[in-house]
PDB file of C-alpha atoms and ligand atoms in Angstrom:
ATOM      1  CA  UNK M  16     -11.714 -17.972   2.911  1.00  0.00           C
ATOM      2  CA  UNK M  17     -13.000 -15.796   0.082  1.00  0.00           C
ATOM      3  CA  UNK M  18     -10.941 -15.791  -3.114  1.00  0.00           C
ATOM      4  CA  UNK M  19      -9.192 -12.703  -4.433  1.00  0.00           C
ATOM      5  CA  UNK M  20     -11.456 -10.895  -6.875  1.00  0.00           C
ATOM      6  CA  UNK M  21      -9.505  -8.634  -9.224  1.00  0.00           C
ATOM      7  CA  UNK M  22     -12.748  -8.088 -11.176  1.00  0.00           C
ATOM      8  CA  UNK M  23     -14.222  -6.324  -8.153  1.00  0.00           C
ATOM      9  CA  UNK M  24     -12.025  -3.264  -8.841  1.00  0.00           C
ATOM     10  CA  UNK M  25     -14.220  -0.235  -9.580  1.00  0.00           C
ATOM     11  CA  UNK M  26     -13.685   3.293 -10.760  1.00  0.00           C
ATOM     12  CA  UNK M  27     -15.681   5.936  -8.904  1.00  0.00           C
ATOM     13  CA  UNK M  28     -15.863   9.650  -9.397  1.00  0.00           C
ATOM     14  CA  UNK M  29     -14.644  11.780  -6.500  1.00  0.00           C
ATOM     15  CA  UNK M  30     -15.892  15.309  -6.088  1.00  0.00           C
ATOM     16  CA  UNK M  31     -13.398  17.539  -4.275  1.00  0.00           C
ATOM     17  CA  UNK M  32     -14.357  21.211  -4.119  1.00  0.00           C
ATOM     18  CA  UNK M  33     -10.742  22.371  -4.495  1.00  0.00           C
ATOM     19  CA  UNK M  34     -10.323  20.346  -7.702  1.00  0.00           C
ATOM     20  CA  UNK M  35     -13.638  21.439  -9.176  1.00  0.00           C
ATOM     21  CA  UNK M  36     -12.587  25.039  -8.545  1.00  0.00           C
ATOM     22  CA  UNK M  37      -9.779  24.710 -11.075  1.00  0.00           C
ATOM     23  CA  UNK M  38     -11.845  22.686 -13.536  1.00  0.00           C
ATOM     24  CA  UNK M  39     -10.088  19.434 -12.784  1.00  0.00           C
ATOM     25  CA  UNK M  40     -11.579  16.126 -11.830  1.00  0.00           C
ATOM     26  CA  UNK M  41     -10.640  12.922 -10.087  1.00  0.00           C
ATOM     27  CA  UNK M  42     -11.514   9.248 -10.296  1.00  0.00           C
ATOM     28  CA  UNK M  43     -10.756   6.707  -7.605  1.00  0.00           C
ATOM     29  CA  UNK M  44      -9.501   3.237  -8.472  1.00  0.00           C
ATOM     30  CA  UNK M  45     -10.984   1.053  -5.759  1.00  0.00           C
ATOM     31  CA  UNK M  46      -8.407  -1.710  -5.325  1.00  0.00           C
ATOM     32  CA  UNK M  47      -9.619  -2.117  -1.755  1.00  0.00           C
ATOM     33  CA  UNK M  48     -12.545  -4.141  -3.074  1.00  0.00           C
ATOM     34  CA  UNK M  49     -10.578  -7.191  -4.256  1.00  0.00           C
ATOM     35  CA  UNK M  50     -10.091  -8.812  -0.854  1.00  0.00           C
ATOM     36  CA  UNK M  51     -10.391  -7.900   2.800  1.00  0.00           C
ATOM     37  CA  UNK M  52      -6.961  -9.217   3.871  1.00  0.00           C
ATOM     38  CA  UNK M  53      -4.972  -9.361   0.660  1.00  0.00           C
ATOM     39  CA  UNK M  54      -6.162  -5.846   0.264  1.00  0.00           C
ATOM     40  CA  UNK M  55      -5.510  -3.367  -2.494  1.00  0.00           C
ATOM     41  CA  UNK M  56      -1.980  -2.933  -3.714  1.00  0.00           C
ATOM     42  CA  UNK M  57      -0.624  -5.831  -1.643  1.00  0.00           C
ATOM     43  CA  UNK M  58      -2.067  -8.443  -3.985  1.00  0.00           C
ATOM     44  CA  UNK M  59      -0.532  -6.719  -6.990  1.00  0.00           C
ATOM     45  CA  UNK M  60       2.865  -6.460  -5.327  1.00  0.00           C
ATOM     46  CA  UNK M  61       2.830 -10.134  -4.253  1.00  0.00           C
ATOM     47  CA  UNK M  62       1.468 -11.815  -7.327  1.00  0.00           C
ATOM     48  CA  UNK M  63       4.681 -12.391  -9.313  1.00  0.00           C
ATOM     49  CA  UNK M  64       6.707 -13.350  -6.256  1.00  0.00           C
ATOM     50  CA  UNK M  65       4.162 -16.049  -5.455  1.00  0.00           C
ATOM     51  CA  UNK M  66       4.056 -17.191  -9.056  1.00  0.00           C
ATOM     52  CA  UNK M  67       7.829 -17.455  -9.174  1.00  0.00           C
ATOM     53  CA  UNK M  68       7.881 -19.340  -5.852  1.00  0.00           C
ATOM     54  CA  UNK M  69       5.358 -21.852  -7.208  1.00  0.00           C
ATOM     55  CA  UNK M  70       7.312 -22.266 -10.424  1.00  0.00           C
ATOM     56  CA  UNK M  71      10.487 -22.955  -8.428  1.00  0.00           C
ATOM     57  CA  UNK M  72       8.540 -25.484  -6.302  1.00  0.00           C
ATOM     58  CA  UNK M  73       9.309 -23.704  -3.032  1.00  0.00           C
ATOM     59  CA  UNK M  74       7.159 -24.664  -0.063  1.00  0.00           C
ATOM     60  CA  UNK M  75       7.652 -21.778   2.335  1.00  0.00           C
ATOM     61  CA  UNK M  76       7.393 -18.042   1.843  1.00  0.00           C
ATOM     62  CA  UNK M  77       9.504 -15.886   4.157  1.00  0.00           C
ATOM     63  CA  UNK M  78       9.016 -12.155   4.521  1.00  0.00           C
ATOM     64  CA  UNK M  79       9.616  -9.241   6.896  1.00  0.00           C
ATOM     65  CA  UNK M  80       7.643  -6.349   8.319  1.00  0.00           C
ATOM     66  CA  UNK M  81       6.435  -4.378  11.325  1.00  0.00           C
ATOM     67  CA  UNK M  82       3.705  -5.361  13.765  1.00  0.00           C
ATOM     68  CA  UNK M  83       1.188  -3.230  11.852  1.00  0.00           C
ATOM     69  CA  UNK M  84       2.346  -4.179   8.377  1.00  0.00           C
ATOM     70  CA  UNK M  85      -0.426  -4.749   5.849  1.00  0.00           C
ATOM     71  CA  UNK M  86       2.161  -6.655   3.831  1.00  0.00           C
ATOM     72  CA  UNK M  87       2.531  -9.222   6.623  1.00  0.00           C
ATOM     73  CA  UNK M  88      -1.214  -9.864   6.775  1.00  0.00           C
ATOM     74  CA  UNK M  89      -1.583  -9.953   2.986  1.00  0.00           C
ATOM     75  CA  UNK M  90       1.283 -12.439   2.683  1.00  0.00           C
ATOM     76  CA  UNK M  91      -0.191 -14.658   5.398  1.00  0.00           C
ATOM     77  CA  UNK M  92      -3.588 -14.702   3.706  1.00  0.00           C
ATOM     78  CA  UNK M  93      -2.241 -15.226   0.202  1.00  0.00           C
ATOM     79  CA  UNK M  94      -0.060 -18.110   1.403  1.00  0.00           C
ATOM     80  CA  UNK M  95      -3.048 -19.700   3.069  1.00  0.00           C
ATOM     81  CA  UNK M  96      -4.976 -19.484  -0.186  1.00  0.00           C
ATOM     82  CA  UNK M  97      -2.153 -20.860  -2.301  1.00  0.00           C
ATOM     83  CA  UNK M  98      -1.119 -23.565   0.177  1.00  0.00           C
ATOM     84  CA  UNK M  99       2.333 -22.193   0.994  1.00  0.00           C
ATOM     85  CA  UNK M 100       3.746 -22.390   4.486  1.00  0.00           C
ATOM     86  CA  UNK M 101       4.855 -18.967   5.593  1.00  0.00           C
ATOM     87  CA  UNK M 102       7.122 -17.248   8.041  1.00  0.00           C
ATOM     88  CA  UNK M 103       6.977 -13.609   9.123  1.00  0.00           C
ATOM     89  CA  UNK M 104      10.037 -11.884  10.563  1.00  0.00           C
ATOM     90  CA  UNK M 105       8.685  -9.081  12.703  1.00  0.00           C
ATOM     91  CA  UNK M 106      10.472  -5.891  13.715  1.00  0.00           C
ATOM     92  CA  UNK M 107      10.804  -5.506  17.498  1.00  0.00           C
ATOM     93  CA  UNK M 108      10.451  -7.702  20.570  1.00  0.00           C
ATOM     94  CA  UNK M 109       7.329  -9.808  20.895  1.00  0.00           C
ATOM     95  CA  UNK M 110       4.610  -7.554  22.343  1.00  0.00           C
ATOM     96  CA  UNK M 111       2.590  -8.600  25.403  1.00  0.00           C
ATOM     97  CA  UNK M 112      -0.548  -7.873  23.408  1.00  0.00           C
ATOM     98  CA  UNK M 113       0.009  -8.696  19.731  1.00  0.00           C
ATOM     99  CA  UNK M 114      -1.424  -6.251  17.195  1.00  0.00           C
ATOM    100  CA  UNK M 115      -4.554  -7.077  15.276  1.00  0.00           C
ATOM    101  CA  UNK M 116      -2.427  -7.755  12.213  1.00  0.00           C
ATOM    102  CA  UNK M 117      -0.152 -10.212  14.047  1.00  0.00           C
ATOM    103  CA  UNK M 118      -3.104 -12.010  15.572  1.00  0.00           C
ATOM    104  CA  UNK M 119      -4.742 -12.408  12.177  1.00  0.00           C
ATOM    105  CA  UNK M 120      -1.533 -13.433  10.466  1.00  0.00           C
ATOM    106  CA  UNK M 121      -0.862 -16.083  13.083  1.00  0.00           C
ATOM    107  CA  UNK M 122      -4.433 -17.357  12.847  1.00  0.00           C
ATOM    108  CA  UNK M 123      -3.874 -17.753   9.097  1.00  0.00           C
ATOM    109  CA  UNK M 124      -0.909 -19.980   9.812  1.00  0.00           C
ATOM    110  CA  UNK M 125       2.039 -17.601   9.604  1.00  0.00           C
ATOM    111  CA  UNK M 126       4.917 -18.587  11.870  1.00  0.00           C
ATOM    112  CA  UNK M 127       6.092 -15.404  13.584  1.00  0.00           C
ATOM    113  CA  UNK M 128       9.692 -14.666  14.569  1.00  0.00           C
ATOM    114  CA  UNK M 129      10.545 -11.465  16.408  1.00  0.00           C
ATOM    115  CA  UNK M 130      13.820  -9.599  15.937  1.00  0.00           C
ATOM    116  CA  UNK M 131      15.174  -6.621  17.866  1.00  0.00           C
ATOM    117  CA  UNK M 132      14.918  -3.366  15.910  1.00  0.00           C
ATOM    118  CA  UNK M 133      18.681  -3.341  15.511  1.00  0.00           C
ATOM    119  CA  UNK M 134      18.938  -6.849  14.126  1.00  0.00           C
ATOM    120  CA  UNK M 135      15.941  -6.180  11.895  1.00  0.00           C
ATOM    121  CA  UNK M 136      17.542  -3.050  10.488  1.00  0.00           C
ATOM    122  CA  UNK M 137      20.699  -5.006   9.759  1.00  0.00           C
ATOM    123  CA  UNK M 138      18.662  -7.505   7.762  1.00  0.00           C
ATOM    124  CA  UNK M 139      19.406 -10.446  10.051  1.00  0.00           C
ATOM    125  CA  UNK M 140      17.418 -13.680  10.004  1.00  0.00           C
ATOM    126  CA  UNK M 141      16.360 -15.503  13.176  1.00  0.00           C
ATOM    127  CA  UNK M 142      16.502 -18.848  11.402  1.00  0.00           C
ATOM    128  CA  UNK M 143      18.739 -20.151   8.667  1.00  0.00           C
ATOM    129  CA  UNK M 144      16.956 -20.119   5.340  1.00  0.00           C
ATOM    130  CA  UNK M 145      17.069 -23.300   3.328  1.00  0.00           C
ATOM    131  CA  UNK M 146      17.384 -22.493  -0.345  1.00  0.00           C
ATOM    132  CA  UNK M 147      15.473 -25.609  -1.370  1.00  0.00           C
ATOM    133  CA  UNK M 148      12.307 -24.748   0.552  1.00  0.00           C
ATOM    134  CA  UNK M 149      12.367 -21.066   1.346  1.00  0.00           C
ATOM    135  CA  UNK M 150      11.426 -18.233  -0.948  1.00  0.00           C
ATOM    136  CA  UNK M 151      12.195 -14.773   0.355  1.00  0.00           C
ATOM    137  CA  UNK M 152      10.074 -11.709  -0.356  1.00  0.00           C
ATOM    138  CA  UNK M 153      11.569  -8.372   0.794  1.00  0.00           C
ATOM    139  CA  UNK M 154       9.632  -6.153   3.209  1.00  0.00           C
ATOM    140  CA  UNK M 155       6.811  -4.361   1.468  1.00  0.00           C
ATOM    141  CA  UNK M 156       7.484  -6.430  -1.645  1.00  0.00           C
ATOM    142  CA  UNK M 157      10.205  -3.909  -2.586  1.00  0.00           C
ATOM    143  CA  UNK M 158      11.941  -5.487  -5.567  1.00  0.00           C
ATOM    144  CA  UNK M 159      11.587  -5.884  -9.341  1.00  0.00           C
ATOM    145  CA  UNK M 160       8.812  -8.482  -9.140  1.00  0.00           C
ATOM    146  CA  UNK M 161       6.873  -6.293  -6.711  1.00  0.00           C
ATOM    147  CA  UNK M 162       7.086  -3.322  -9.056  1.00  0.00           C
ATOM    148  CA  UNK M 163       6.169  -5.452 -12.065  1.00  0.00           C
ATOM    149  CA  UNK M 164       3.052  -6.605 -10.249  1.00  0.00           C
ATOM    150  CA  UNK M 165       2.163  -3.069  -9.230  1.00  0.00           C
ATOM    151  CA  UNK M 166       2.453  -1.990 -12.863  1.00  0.00           C
ATOM    152  CA  UNK M 167      -0.564  -4.222 -13.622  1.00  0.00           C
ATOM    153  CA  UNK M 168      -2.732  -2.028 -11.337  1.00  0.00           C
ATOM    154  CA  UNK M 169      -3.269   0.240 -14.333  1.00  0.00           C
ATOM    155  CA  UNK M 170      -4.724  -2.640 -16.358  1.00  0.00           C
ATOM    156  CA  UNK M 171      -7.893  -1.953 -14.376  1.00  0.00           C
ATOM    157  CA  UNK M 172      -8.567   1.470 -15.885  1.00  0.00           C
ATOM    158  CA  UNK M 173      -8.211   3.333 -19.170  1.00  0.00           C
ATOM    159  CA  UNK M 174      -4.958   4.914 -18.149  1.00  0.00           C
ATOM    160  CA  UNK M 175      -4.743   7.249 -21.152  1.00  0.00           C
ATOM    161  CA  UNK M 176      -7.658   9.181 -19.612  1.00  0.00           C
ATOM    162  CA  UNK M 177      -5.463  10.614 -16.885  1.00  0.00           C
ATOM    163  CA  UNK M 178      -2.866  13.373 -16.508  1.00  0.00           C
ATOM    164  CA  UNK M 179      -1.871  12.433 -12.930  1.00  0.00           C
ATOM    165  CA  UNK M 180      -1.729   8.963 -11.330  1.00  0.00           C
ATOM    166  CA  UNK M 181      -1.687   9.573  -7.569  1.00  0.00           C
ATOM    167  CA  UNK M 182      -0.774   7.075  -4.875  1.00  0.00           C
ATOM    168  CA  UNK M 183       0.380   6.807  -1.279  1.00  0.00           C
ATOM    169  CA  UNK M 184       3.965   5.612  -0.773  1.00  0.00           C
ATOM    170  CA  UNK M 185       5.626   3.603   1.973  1.00  0.00           C
ATOM    171  CA  UNK M 186       8.488   1.654   0.421  1.00  0.00           C
ATOM    172  CA  UNK M 187       7.653   3.164  -2.995  1.00  0.00           C
ATOM    173  CA  UNK M 188       7.201  -0.227  -4.691  1.00  0.00           C
ATOM    174  CA  UNK M 189       3.719   0.646  -5.919  1.00  0.00           C
ATOM    175  CA  UNK M 190       4.853   4.044  -7.183  1.00  0.00           C
ATOM    176  CA  UNK M 191       7.735   2.386  -9.060  1.00  0.00           C
ATOM    177  CA  UNK M 192       5.305   0.002 -10.741  1.00  0.00           C
ATOM    178  CA  UNK M 193       2.948   2.806 -11.668  1.00  0.00           C
ATOM    179  CA  UNK M 194       5.898   4.703 -13.169  1.00  0.00           C
ATOM    180  CA  UNK M 195       6.654   1.720 -15.387  1.00  0.00           C
ATOM    181  CA  UNK M 196       3.087   1.701 -16.686  1.00  0.00           C
ATOM    182  CA  UNK M 197       2.219   5.400 -16.761  1.00  0.00           C
ATOM    183  CA  UNK M 198       1.200   6.703 -20.197  1.00  0.00           C
ATOM    184  CA  UNK M 199       3.353   9.283 -21.945  1.00  0.00           C
ATOM    185  CA  UNK M 200       2.787  12.855 -20.673  1.00  0.00           C
ATOM    186  CA  UNK M 201       1.118  11.735 -17.458  1.00  0.00           C
ATOM    187  CA  UNK M 202       2.926  11.955 -14.142  1.00  0.00           C
ATOM    188  CA  UNK M 203       2.943   9.864 -10.979  1.00  0.00           C
ATOM    189  CA  UNK M 204       2.315  11.801  -7.766  1.00  0.00           C
ATOM    190  CA  UNK M 205       3.541   9.773  -4.772  1.00  0.00           C
ATOM    191  CA  UNK M 206       2.510  10.976  -1.313  1.00  0.00           C
ATOM    192  CA  UNK M 207       4.973   9.789   1.340  1.00  0.00           C
ATOM    193  CA  UNK M 208       3.340   8.547   4.538  1.00  0.00           C
ATOM    194  CA  UNK M 209       6.649   8.597   6.409  1.00  0.00           C
ATOM    195  CA  UNK M 210       8.269  11.641   7.980  1.00  0.00           C
ATOM    196  CA  UNK M 211      11.557  12.753   6.380  1.00  0.00           C
ATOM    197  CA  UNK M 212      11.940   9.725   4.140  1.00  0.00           C
ATOM    198  CA  UNK M 213      14.482  11.560   2.064  1.00  0.00           C
ATOM    199  CA  UNK M 214      15.551   8.475   0.100  1.00  0.00           C
ATOM    200  CA  UNK M 215      12.051   7.732  -1.207  1.00  0.00           C
ATOM    201  CA  UNK M 216      12.474   9.384  -4.600  1.00  0.00           C
ATOM    202  CA  UNK M 217      15.790   7.621  -5.141  1.00  0.00           C
ATOM    203  CA  UNK M 218      14.276   4.292  -4.029  1.00  0.00           C
ATOM    204  CA  UNK M 219      11.364   4.659  -6.460  1.00  0.00           C
ATOM    205  CA  UNK M 220      13.562   5.597  -9.410  1.00  0.00           C
ATOM    206  CA  UNK M 221      16.037   2.797  -8.669  1.00  0.00           C
ATOM    207  CA  UNK M 222      13.265   0.213  -8.642  1.00  0.00           C
ATOM    208  CA  UNK M 223      11.562   1.645 -11.721  1.00  0.00           C
ATOM    209  CA  UNK M 224      14.938   1.444 -13.480  1.00  0.00           C
ATOM    210  CA  UNK M 225      14.904   5.094 -14.506  1.00  0.00           C
ATOM    211  CA  UNK M 226      17.432   7.861 -13.949  1.00  0.00           C
ATOM    212  CA  UNK M 227      14.696  10.431 -14.071  1.00  0.00           C
ATOM    213  CA  UNK M 228      11.018  10.109 -14.606  1.00  0.00           C
ATOM    214  CA  UNK M 229       7.627  11.776 -14.562  1.00  0.00           C
ATOM    215  CA  UNK M 230       7.532  11.523 -10.798  1.00  0.00           C
ATOM    216  CA  UNK M 231       6.638  14.027  -8.125  1.00  0.00           C
ATOM    217  CA  UNK M 232       7.158  12.949  -4.510  1.00  0.00           C
ATOM    218  CA  UNK M 233       5.199  14.876  -1.882  1.00  0.00           C
ATOM    219  CA  UNK M 234       6.527  14.903   1.688  1.00  0.00           C
ATOM    220  CA  UNK M 235       4.219  17.312   3.521  1.00  0.00           C
ATOM    221  CA  UNK M 236       1.274  15.090   4.413  1.00  0.00           C
ATOM    222  CA  UNK M 237       2.652  12.459   6.807  1.00  0.00           C
ATOM    223  CA  UNK M 238       0.511  14.058   9.567  1.00  0.00           C
ATOM    224  CA  UNK M 239       3.074  13.291  12.266  1.00  0.00           C
ATOM    225  CA  UNK M 240       4.790  10.261  10.745  1.00  0.00           C
ATOM    226  CA  UNK M 241       4.191   6.648   9.825  1.00  0.00           C
ATOM    227  CA  UNK M 242       0.924   5.363  11.337  1.00  0.00           C
ATOM    228  CA  UNK M 243       0.486   8.680  13.173  1.00  0.00           C
ATOM    229  CA  UNK M 244      -2.527  10.864  12.556  1.00  0.00           C
ATOM    230  CA  UNK M 245      -3.750  14.407  13.017  1.00  0.00           C
ATOM    231  CA  UNK M 246      -7.251  15.575  13.903  1.00  0.00           C
ATOM    232  CA  UNK M 247      -7.586  17.151  10.485  1.00  0.00           C
ATOM    233  CA  UNK M 248      -6.842  13.800   8.837  1.00  0.00           C
ATOM    234  CA  UNK M 249      -9.546  11.953  10.762  1.00  0.00           C
ATOM    235  CA  UNK M 250     -12.074  14.733  10.182  1.00  0.00           C
ATOM    236  CA  UNK M 251     -11.238  14.735   6.497  1.00  0.00           C
ATOM    237  CA  UNK M 252     -11.707  10.957   6.247  1.00  0.00           C
ATOM    238  CA  UNK M 253     -15.128  11.282   7.825  1.00  0.00           C
ATOM    239  CA  UNK M 254     -16.019  14.051   5.397  1.00  0.00           C
ATOM    240  CA  UNK M 255     -14.994  11.936   2.423  1.00  0.00           C
ATOM    241  CA  UNK M 256     -17.083   9.072   3.707  1.00  0.00           C
ATOM    242  CA  UNK M 257     -20.070  11.349   4.331  1.00  0.00           C
ATOM    243  CA  UNK M 258     -19.908  12.967   0.893  1.00  0.00           C
ATOM    244  CA  UNK M 259     -18.529  10.206  -1.365  1.00  0.00           C
ATOM    245  CA  UNK M 260     -19.144   7.006   0.653  1.00  0.00           C
ATOM    246  CA  UNK M 261     -15.524   6.024   0.193  1.00  0.00           C
ATOM    247  CA  UNK M 262     -13.878   4.530   3.310  1.00  0.00           C
ATOM    248  CA  UNK M 263     -10.173   5.409   3.676  1.00  0.00           C
ATOM    249  CA  UNK M 264      -7.455   4.136   5.998  1.00  0.00           C
ATOM    250  CA  UNK M 265      -5.538   6.585   8.177  1.00  0.00           C
ATOM    251  CA  UNK M 266      -2.065   5.189   7.433  1.00  0.00           C
ATOM    252  CA  UNK M 267      -2.037   5.508   3.637  1.00  0.00           C
ATOM    253  CA  UNK M 268      -5.082   6.436   1.593  1.00  0.00           C
ATOM    254  CA  UNK M 269      -6.400   9.084   4.008  1.00  0.00           C
ATOM    255  CA  UNK M 270      -3.095  10.950   3.683  1.00  0.00           C
ATOM    256  CA  UNK M 271      -3.159  10.567  -0.096  1.00  0.00           C
ATOM    257  CA  UNK M 272      -6.644  12.014  -0.462  1.00  0.00           C
ATOM    258  CA  UNK M 273      -5.895  14.825   2.004  1.00  0.00           C
ATOM    259  CA  UNK M 274      -2.738  15.708   0.081  1.00  0.00           C
ATOM    260  CA  UNK M 275      -4.630  15.852  -3.200  1.00  0.00           C
ATOM    261  CA  UNK M 276      -7.273  18.147  -1.779  1.00  0.00           C
ATOM    262  CA  UNK M 277      -4.672  20.505  -0.321  1.00  0.00           C
ATOM    263  CA  UNK M 278      -2.421  20.420  -3.401  1.00  0.00           C
ATOM    264  CA  UNK M 279      -5.415  21.268  -5.568  1.00  0.00           C
ATOM    265  CA  UNK M 280      -6.188  24.224  -3.307  1.00  0.00           C
ATOM    266  CA  UNK M 281      -2.575  25.405  -3.880  1.00  0.00           C
ATOM    267  CA  UNK M 282      -3.049  25.130  -7.672  1.00  0.00           C
ATOM    268  CA  UNK M 283      -0.536  22.302  -7.905  1.00  0.00           C
ATOM    269  CA  UNK M 284      -2.600  20.743 -10.716  1.00  0.00           C
ATOM    270  CA  UNK M 285      -2.976  22.714 -13.962  1.00  0.00           C
ATOM    271  CA  UNK M 286      -6.622  23.515 -14.874  1.00  0.00           C
ATOM    272  CA  UNK M 287      -8.252  20.663 -16.768  1.00  0.00           C
ATOM    273  CA  UNK M 288      -6.240  17.948 -14.996  1.00  0.00           C
ATOM    274  CA  UNK M 289      -7.685  14.467 -14.783  1.00  0.00           C
ATOM    275  CA  UNK M 290      -6.495  12.612 -11.719  1.00  0.00           C
ATOM    276  CA  UNK M 291      -6.582   8.954 -10.867  1.00  0.00           C
ATOM    277  CA  UNK M 292      -6.325   8.305  -7.119  1.00  0.00           C
ATOM    278  CA  UNK M 293      -5.295   4.740  -6.346  1.00  0.00           C
ATOM    279  CA  UNK M 294      -7.269   3.459  -3.377  1.00  0.00           C
ATOM    280  CA  UNK M 295      -4.683   0.927  -2.299  1.00  0.00           C
ATOM    281  CA  UNK M 296      -6.731  -0.715   0.474  1.00  0.00           C
ATOM    282  CA  UNK M 297      -5.455  -1.078   4.028  1.00  0.00           C
ATOM    283  CA  UNK M 298      -8.808  -0.509   5.708  1.00  0.00           C
ATOM    284  CA  UNK M 299      -8.084  -3.129   8.376  1.00  0.00           C
ATOM    285  CA  UNK M 300      -5.492  -0.719   9.821  1.00  0.00           C
ATOM    286  CA  UNK M 301      -8.352   1.461  11.135  1.00  0.00           C
ATOM    287  CA  UNK M 302      -8.935  -1.247  13.753  1.00  0.00           C
ATOM    288  CA  UNK M 303      -6.181   0.389  15.843  1.00  0.00           C
ATOM    289  CA  UNK M 304      -8.205   3.605  16.246  1.00  0.00           C
ATOM    290  CA  UNK M 305     -10.541   4.137  19.211  1.00  0.00           C
ATOM    291  CA  UNK M 306     -14.079   3.022  18.469  1.00  0.00           C
ATOM    292  CA  UNK M 307     -16.273   5.892  17.274  1.00  0.00           C
ATOM    293  CA  UNK M 308     -13.353   7.913  15.854  1.00  0.00           C
ATOM    294  CA  UNK M 309     -14.530   7.160  12.328  1.00  0.00           C
ATOM    295  CA  UNK M 310     -18.138   7.127  11.185  1.00  0.00           C
ATOM    296  CA  UNK M 311     -17.663   4.044   9.052  1.00  0.00           C
TER     297      UNK M 311
HETATM  298  C1  LIG Y   7       1.496  -0.972   1.823  1.00  0.00           C
HETATM  299  C2  LIG Y   7       0.540   0.086   1.424  1.00  0.00           C
HETATM  300  C3  LIG Y   7       0.925   1.196   0.642  1.00  0.00           C
HETATM  301  C4  LIG Y   7       2.337   1.496   0.310  1.00  0.00           C
HETATM  302  O1  LIG Y   7       2.853   0.729  -0.725  1.00  0.00           O
HETATM  303  P1  LIG Y   7       4.414   0.816  -1.081  1.00  0.00           P
HETATM  304  O2  LIG Y   7       4.504  -0.023  -2.287  1.00  0.00           O
HETATM  305  O3  LIG Y   7       5.168   0.207   0.084  1.00  0.00           O
HETATM  306  O4  LIG Y   7       4.778   2.225  -1.287  1.00  0.00           O
HETATM  307  C5  LIG Y   7      -0.075   2.083   0.236  1.00  0.00           C
HETATM  308  N1  LIG Y   7      -1.361   1.901   0.596  1.00  0.00           N
HETATM  309  C6  LIG Y   7      -1.738   0.870   1.368  1.00  0.00           C
HETATM  310  C7  LIG Y   7      -3.186   0.775   1.753  1.00  0.00           C
HETATM  311  C8  LIG Y   7      -0.832  -0.072   1.797  1.00  0.00           C
HETATM  312  O5  LIG Y   7      -1.238  -1.095   2.582  1.00  0.00           O
END
């Protein structure tokens, strides 16, 4: 298995006509390049949990997520690399045909346990955790160590260059970390990929440990809801690939980039803005689309 390569992170310029029209510009922070499976932001969110598990001499990592969770796959791969055993608690009954993510995670050695949606929501565990061996990481890495890891994303750029740090948000852990590291006067723009996730702003602020902050949460670009997509989203992703050679995923980064283009067209960004778009990875999620939908 290939090692994680934080040095593979690159900054690329993105030309968006709507941004250029108001004399603003955007860079893309390509976190997707560090590893195929421990992709993008997932490595950053996991790193301190795994460090702390090692330090406490735990043998088994336990975490939770859905059947299409990038966090599940990233955890499975990272545990394989670091010689942890690992257990994934999966939302919903065991499917007849496991998702690509579940197949990969299992092949990497993750022991899968399925819980009904109700039991999952209530935070139940299918097995009793043993405090000597087990180390628990919350779903999506949502917790102080996850945010602290995400804060180190900005070590890979000259953050003072930017007025807006823009990211996609699921649990909001990455956005909370970015808020902790954002330079004075810059703001974090978090694009929610869920429909009606009205607690997102509160969740981000709670985790960042701030009562109020330079945070703008955008709710209008879920394109139908979590892991749903619209035709305009897929067309837009193909256009970005054709013009900028940047592959995006349809669950997170596609929605982020689409939101930025549309917000720029609505003059959301003051003239002269300098945006950093965090490409948080997740490209393996495109495997669930019909072949030929995307040109990359
Ligand atoms: C998980 C994920 C996110 C969301 O991160 P949160 O910290 O849960 O908000 C964003 N982008 C990609 C590609 C992801 O896999």
